[in-house]
Amino acid sequence: MEQHGFFAHQSPLPGKKEPWDRAKLAGTTASGENIFMGSPAAAEAIKGWFLSPGHHKNMFGDGHRRQGLGRSGKHWTQLFGAD
């Protein structure tokens, strides 16, 4: 996101529009995604997601068996997988 100048769940890049498209390119599946922008500190991203009902549901909801977390600058992505 940071590299390509956007902040959204939907990417403007061909073949990488939705989180599940990007997960498939990495050889996995996605069942949810949280994104955060504003701080390079992991604690700030986690706090922001924790305090947001929708993001909190992603973090603690049923149906996710694994997660990945990544940062580029002040952009954070948390991707959840069901398989």
Tab-separated table of C-alpha atoms in Angstrom:
chain	number	residue	atom	x	y	z
A	1	MET	CA	0.000	0.000	0.000
A	2	GLU	CA	2.658	2.474	1.022
A	3	GLN	CA	4.733	1.718	-2.076
A	4	HIS	CA	1.780	2.252	-4.411
A	5	GLY	CA	0.222	5.249	-2.638
A	6	PHE	CA	-3.104	3.861	-1.452
A	7	PHE	CA	-4.721	2.893	1.843
A	8	ALA	CA	-7.701	0.603	1.337
A	9	HIS	CA	-8.724	-3.037	1.412
A	10	GLN	CA	-9.233	-2.841	-2.355
A	11	SER	CA	-6.020	-2.404	-4.318
A	12	PRO	CA	-5.770	-0.516	-7.620
A	13	LEU	CA	-3.189	-3.058	-8.818
A	14	PRO	CA	-4.360	-5.539	-11.481
A	15	GLY	CA	-4.759	-9.068	-10.113
A	16	LYS	CA	-4.406	-7.856	-6.514
A	17	LYS	CA	-7.736	-6.090	-5.984
A	18	GLU	CA	-9.074	-7.928	-2.920
A	19	PRO	CA	-7.263	-9.306	0.160
A	20	TRP	CA	-8.075	-12.878	-0.937
A	21	ASP	CA	-6.504	-12.170	-4.367
A	22	ARG	CA	-3.265	-11.111	-2.693
A	23	ALA	CA	-3.378	-14.083	-0.308
A	24	LYS	CA	-3.828	-16.472	-3.234
A	25	LEU	CA	-0.703	-15.052	-4.899
A	26	ALA	CA	1.167	-15.928	-1.695
A	27	GLY	CA	-0.170	-19.487	-1.811
A	28	THR	CA	-2.780	-19.171	0.929
A	29	THR	CA	-6.344	-17.983	1.536
A	30	ALA	CA	-7.753	-15.005	3.421
A	31	SER	CA	-10.800	-14.848	5.678
A	32	GLY	CA	-10.328	-11.274	6.893
A	33	GLU	CA	-8.025	-8.263	6.850
A	34	ASN	CA	-7.281	-5.353	9.172
A	35	ILE	CA	-5.321	-2.330	7.955
A	36	PHE	CA	-3.927	0.586	9.967
A	37	MET	CA	-1.973	3.709	9.050
A	38	GLY	CA	-0.389	6.328	11.263
A	39	SER	CA	2.383	4.907	13.435
A	40	PRO	CA	5.393	2.638	12.990
A	41	ALA	CA	4.705	1.248	16.506
A	42	ALA	CA	3.012	-2.161	16.614
A	43	ALA	CA	1.298	-1.284	19.906
A	44	GLU	CA	-0.543	1.604	18.229
A	45	ALA	CA	-1.828	-0.585	15.397
A	46	ILE	CA	-2.997	-3.308	17.783
A	47	LYS	CA	-4.647	-0.735	20.073
A	48	GLY	CA	-6.456	0.863	17.126
A	49	TRP	CA	-7.791	-2.486	15.941
A	50	PHE	CA	-8.693	-3.585	19.462
A	51	LEU	CA	-10.797	-0.452	20.063
A	52	SER	CA	-12.665	-0.730	16.739
A	53	PRO	CA	-15.618	-3.164	16.903
A	54	GLY	CA	-15.180	-4.469	13.341
A	55	HIS	CA	-11.426	-4.901	13.622
A	56	HIS	CA	-11.771	-6.436	17.091
A	57	LYS	CA	-14.219	-8.964	15.638
A	58	ASN	CA	-11.636	-9.900	12.991
A	59	MET	CA	-8.998	-10.391	15.673
A	60	PHE	CA	-11.109	-12.551	17.989
A	61	GLY	CA	-13.867	-13.952	15.794
A	62	ASP	CA	-14.395	-17.564	14.884
A	63	GLY	CA	-13.304	-18.871	11.523
A	64	HIS	CA	-9.670	-17.772	11.554
A	65	ARG	CA	-7.004	-20.392	12.112
A	66	ARG	CA	-3.934	-18.263	11.470
A	67	GLN	CA	-2.805	-14.695	10.927
A	68	GLY	CA	0.013	-12.737	9.408
A	69	LEU	CA	1.115	-9.236	10.387
A	70	GLY	CA	3.267	-6.905	8.337
A	71	ARG	CA	4.435	-3.281	8.324
A	72	SER	CA	5.852	-0.884	5.770
A	73	GLY	CA	6.593	2.526	7.260
A	74	LYS	CA	3.376	3.610	9.001
A	75	HIS	CA	1.183	1.092	7.142
A	76	TRP	CA	0.139	-2.131	8.899
A	77	THR	CA	-1.756	-5.130	7.550
A	78	GLN	CA	-3.117	-8.043	9.534
A	79	LEU	CA	-4.358	-10.887	7.307
A	80	PHE	CA	-6.383	-13.797	8.659
A	81	GLY	CA	-6.644	-17.247	7.084
A	82	ALA	CA	-9.293	-19.909	7.484
A	83	ASP	CA	-7.398	-22.929	6.162
